[in-house]
Every structure is written in structure tokens, then in C-alpha cells.
Amino acid sequence: MTDSFVLRPMGAADLAAYKALRDAALAERPEAFSSDAETELRRPPETYLARLAGAADGGWPFTLTAWRGSRLIGAVTCERDARVKVSHVGKVVGMMVEPRSRGRGVGRALLDACIARARERGLSMLTLSVTSDNTAAVDLYTDTGFVRYGRLERAIRVGARFHAKDLMVLELDRKI
């Protein structure tokens, strides 16, 4: 199997593949997402239309996807609040890479492309939250320049177990 993949913005024709990837990610790592697998499983693919570029003002939000051939192997979404005073801040959400493609640069390529697009669109910073014990994701974000500015203990509850979330920021208009 080749390690090559292609990045591109998500289109309406990709919604079923996106939902399948997301449903699998939610089931595999329930502590890594604020959404729960049972609820999301019942949503039809069309409910993710809002994650397409152009769904909101100025092409916000946008979702970038990674493809190996005809298989969707990863995705990341960037959102922005339309209110003027906070419109310079973007939020990275829904970062996911299928298990067999992890450790092969897919997540890094998606994140780098997301950061580049956010800069092109004039954002000053990106924020995200990541489950604190997800060391691979924390390391990826740290290696990309994100800095932890806080931790929300007990942010996610899966069954009887709580998980903390690290709150991270990347300042796009400063040299790091």
C-alpha cells in the first residue's frame, strides 16, 4: 500500500464518506470528541452540509479532507465566529484520521493545510481543545506550534469516567 494521499476541501458528494469516517472515530475514541457516537449515528449525512466551505459567510466554516484513492482517510474542520469582535479567531474541530493511516503524516498535512488556509483568510489565531491523555494528538498540536493555555478537568464524561481537555492556541500573526 502506498502512503500517498491527496488533500482537498470537502464537497457535498463527500458527505456520506465523511459521516462514515466520523461515526467510526466517535465509536473508536469516544473520549476524544464532545459528540457521542449513538446520537451522531442517527444523523443523516446531509446534516454535515454546514461544514462545507461557503456554508457560512466568507467560506466559513471549511473542512479539509485527506484521500487515499477513493477512500477518505482523514478530515479537519475550521470554524469562525461571525461576530466582528471575535471574527479573527478560528477553532479547529473534528480532527480525525483513520487508524491504519495514523503515523504517516496525514494528520500533520491536514493541520498544516488548515493553518495555511486560516492565515490566507486573515485569522490571527486558532484555538482547539484536545483530550489531555491523547498524547499523539497533543504532540501533533505542540509540534505545529500550538501552546496550552489551560486545562478543563472533567470536560468529557464517557460512562462513569471523566477526561480532561487541554485548551490550546496558535497565534498566526506572530513568529513562533
Short mmCIF file of C-alpha atoms in Angstrom, two decimals:
data_model
loop_
_atom_site.label_atom_id
_atom_site.label_comp_id
_atom_site.label_asym_id
_atom_site.label_seq_id
_atom_site.Cartn_x
_atom_site.Cartn_y
_atom_site.Cartn_z
CA MET A 1 0.00 0.00 0.00
CA THR A 2 1.32 3.41 -0.92
CA ASP A 3 1.49 6.16 1.67
CA SER A 4 0.47 8.84 -0.84
CA PHE A 5 -2.71 10.76 -0.26
CA VAL A 6 -4.43 13.85 -1.62
CA LEU A 7 -5.81 16.78 0.39
CA ARG A 8 -8.84 18.72 -0.79
CA PRO A 9 -11.79 20.67 0.57
CA MET A 10 -14.83 18.56 1.37
CA GLY A 11 -17.65 18.75 -1.15
CA ALA A 12 -21.30 17.75 -0.95
CA ALA A 13 -20.54 14.44 -2.70
CA ASP A 14 -18.19 13.57 0.20
CA LEU A 15 -20.78 13.77 2.97
CA ALA A 16 -21.51 10.02 3.19
CA ALA A 17 -17.79 9.18 3.39
CA TYR A 18 -17.28 11.95 5.96
CA LYS A 19 -20.13 10.63 8.10
CA ALA A 20 -18.73 7.07 7.93
CA LEU A 21 -15.26 8.29 8.99
CA ARG A 22 -16.74 10.39 11.78
CA ASP A 23 -19.01 7.61 13.05
CA ALA A 24 -16.04 5.22 13.18
CA ALA A 25 -13.88 7.80 15.01
CA LEU A 26 -16.59 8.51 17.58
CA ALA A 27 -17.04 4.80 18.25
CA GLU A 28 -13.32 4.09 18.47
CA ARG A 29 -12.30 7.04 20.68
CA PRO A 30 -15.41 8.35 22.49
CA GLU A 31 -13.27 10.38 24.91
CA ALA A 32 -11.68 12.31 22.04
CA PHE A 33 -14.88 14.02 20.87
CA SER A 34 -17.59 16.10 22.53
CA SER A 35 -20.23 14.42 20.36
CA ASP A 36 -21.36 10.91 21.25
CA ALA A 37 -21.48 8.01 18.81
CA GLU A 38 -25.08 6.97 19.48
CA THR A 39 -26.53 10.41 18.75
CA GLU A 40 -24.34 11.07 15.72
CA LEU A 41 -25.06 7.65 14.23
CA ARG A 42 -28.71 8.70 13.83
CA ARG A 43 -27.83 11.90 11.92
CA PRO A 44 -28.13 11.74 8.13
CA PRO A 45 -25.04 12.79 6.12
CA GLU A 46 -26.79 15.98 4.92
CA THR A 47 -26.63 17.42 8.43
CA TYR A 48 -22.90 17.98 7.85
CA LEU A 49 -23.55 20.39 4.96
CA ALA A 50 -22.78 23.26 7.33
CA ARG A 51 -19.15 22.10 7.44
CA LEU A 52 -18.64 22.83 3.75
CA ALA A 53 -16.82 25.93 2.56
CA GLY A 54 -19.30 28.61 1.65
CA ALA A 55 -21.96 27.35 4.03
CA ALA A 56 -21.47 30.50 6.08
CA ASP A 57 -20.09 33.97 5.43
CA GLY A 58 -16.78 34.19 3.59
CA GLY A 59 -16.46 30.45 3.14
CA TRP A 60 -16.70 29.62 6.83
CA PRO A 61 -16.53 27.01 8.11
CA PHE A 62 -14.39 24.80 5.91
CA THR A 63 -13.48 21.14 6.11
CA LEU A 64 -10.35 19.70 4.56
CA THR A 65 -10.18 16.02 3.70
CA ALA A 66 -7.42 13.51 3.02
CA TRP A 67 -7.98 10.79 0.45
CA ARG A 68 -6.04 7.67 -0.44
CA GLY A 69 -7.53 6.78 -3.77
CA SER A 70 -11.30 6.79 -3.32
CA ARG A 71 -11.10 6.23 0.46
CA LEU A 72 -11.49 9.11 2.90
CA ILE A 73 -8.73 8.67 5.48
CA GLY A 74 -8.86 11.95 7.42
CA ALA A 75 -10.56 15.29 7.91
CA VAL A 76 -10.37 18.51 9.90
CA THR A 77 -12.80 21.42 10.18
CA CYS A 78 -12.10 25.06 10.95
CA GLU A 79 -14.87 27.29 12.26
CA ARG A 80 -15.02 31.02 12.85
CA ASP A 81 -17.47 33.13 14.80
CA ALA A 82 -19.09 35.75 12.51
CA ARG A 83 -19.31 38.36 15.29
CA VAL A 84 -16.92 41.21 14.45
CA LYS A 85 -15.06 41.37 17.76
CA VAL A 86 -14.08 37.69 17.67
CA SER A 87 -14.00 37.03 13.92
CA HIS A 88 -10.18 36.93 13.99
CA VAL A 89 -10.25 33.67 16.00
CA GLY A 90 -10.74 30.29 14.38
CA LYS A 91 -11.44 26.98 16.05
CA VAL A 92 -10.08 23.65 14.87
CA VAL A 93 -12.66 20.90 15.41
CA GLY A 94 -13.31 17.35 14.30
CA MET A 95 -9.70 16.36 13.57
CA MET A 96 -9.68 12.67 12.69
CA VAL A 97 -7.53 10.16 10.85
CA GLU A 98 -8.50 6.54 10.33
CA PRO A 99 -6.45 4.15 12.50
CA ARG A 100 -4.47 2.47 9.71
CA SER A 101 -3.34 5.84 8.31
CA ARG A 102 -2.09 7.29 11.60
CA GLY A 103 1.61 7.97 11.97
CA ARG A 104 2.02 8.52 8.23
CA GLY A 105 1.80 12.31 8.06
CA VAL A 106 -1.92 12.57 7.28
CA GLY A 107 -2.84 14.48 10.44
CA ARG A 108 0.14 16.80 10.07
CA ALA A 109 -0.69 17.52 6.43
CA LEU A 110 -4.34 18.25 7.29
CA LEU A 111 -3.35 20.53 10.17
CA ASP A 112 -0.70 22.36 8.10
CA ALA A 113 -3.25 22.94 5.32
CA CYS A 114 -5.85 24.12 7.83
CA ILE A 115 -3.37 26.59 9.35
CA ALA A 116 -2.35 27.88 5.91
CA ARG A 117 -5.98 28.40 4.86
CA ALA A 118 -6.78 30.15 8.15
CA ARG A 119 -3.82 32.53 7.59
CA GLU A 120 -4.93 33.18 3.99
CA ARG A 121 -8.38 34.07 5.28
CA GLY A 122 -6.97 36.61 7.73
CA LEU A 123 -7.31 34.86 11.06
CA SER A 124 -5.00 35.97 13.88
CA MET A 125 -5.25 32.80 15.94
CA LEU A 126 -6.55 29.28 16.04
CA THR A 127 -7.81 27.51 19.14
CA LEU A 128 -8.65 23.90 19.84
CA SER A 129 -9.32 21.51 22.67
CA VAL A 130 -7.77 18.06 22.86
CA THR A 131 -8.27 15.25 25.33
CA SER A 132 -5.28 15.59 27.64
CA ASP A 133 -4.28 11.92 27.61
CA ASN A 134 -4.36 11.69 23.80
CA THR A 135 -0.58 12.09 23.62
CA ALA A 136 -0.30 11.58 19.86
CA ALA A 137 -2.74 14.44 19.20
CA VAL A 138 -1.21 16.69 21.89
CA ASP A 139 2.25 16.07 20.40
CA LEU A 140 1.00 16.87 16.88
CA TYR A 141 -0.53 20.16 18.01
CA THR A 142 2.53 21.10 20.07
CA ASP A 143 4.88 20.27 17.18
CA THR A 144 2.78 22.52 14.95
CA GLY A 145 3.19 25.45 17.35
CA PHE A 146 0.04 25.27 19.45
CA VAL A 147 0.57 26.19 23.10
CA ARG A 148 -1.56 25.01 26.01
CA TYR A 149 -3.24 27.92 27.78
CA GLY A 150 -5.45 25.92 30.09
CA ARG A 151 -6.96 22.64 31.07
CA LEU A 152 -10.59 21.86 31.71
CA GLU A 153 -10.72 18.97 34.13
CA ARG A 154 -13.68 16.60 33.77
CA ALA A 155 -14.52 18.11 30.38
CA ILE A 156 -15.70 14.84 28.85
CA ARG A 157 -17.62 12.08 30.59
CA VAL A 158 -17.75 8.65 28.99
CA GLY A 159 -19.81 6.38 31.19
CA ALA A 160 -18.53 6.90 34.72
CA ARG A 161 -15.07 8.12 33.65
CA PHE A 162 -14.09 11.77 33.22
CA HIS A 163 -11.41 13.09 30.85
CA ALA A 164 -9.62 16.45 30.91
CA LYS A 165 -9.26 18.64 27.83
CA ASP A 166 -6.22 20.79 27.12
CA LEU A 167 -7.10 24.17 25.64
CA MET A 168 -4.54 25.23 23.04
CA VAL A 169 -3.86 28.27 20.87
CA LEU A 170 -1.71 29.07 17.86
CA GLU A 171 -1.06 32.73 17.14
CA LEU A 172 -0.96 33.04 13.37
CA ASP A 173 0.22 36.63 13.13
CA ARG A 174 3.29 36.18 15.35
CA LYS A 175 6.53 34.42 14.54
CA ILE A 176 6.94 31.40 16.80
#
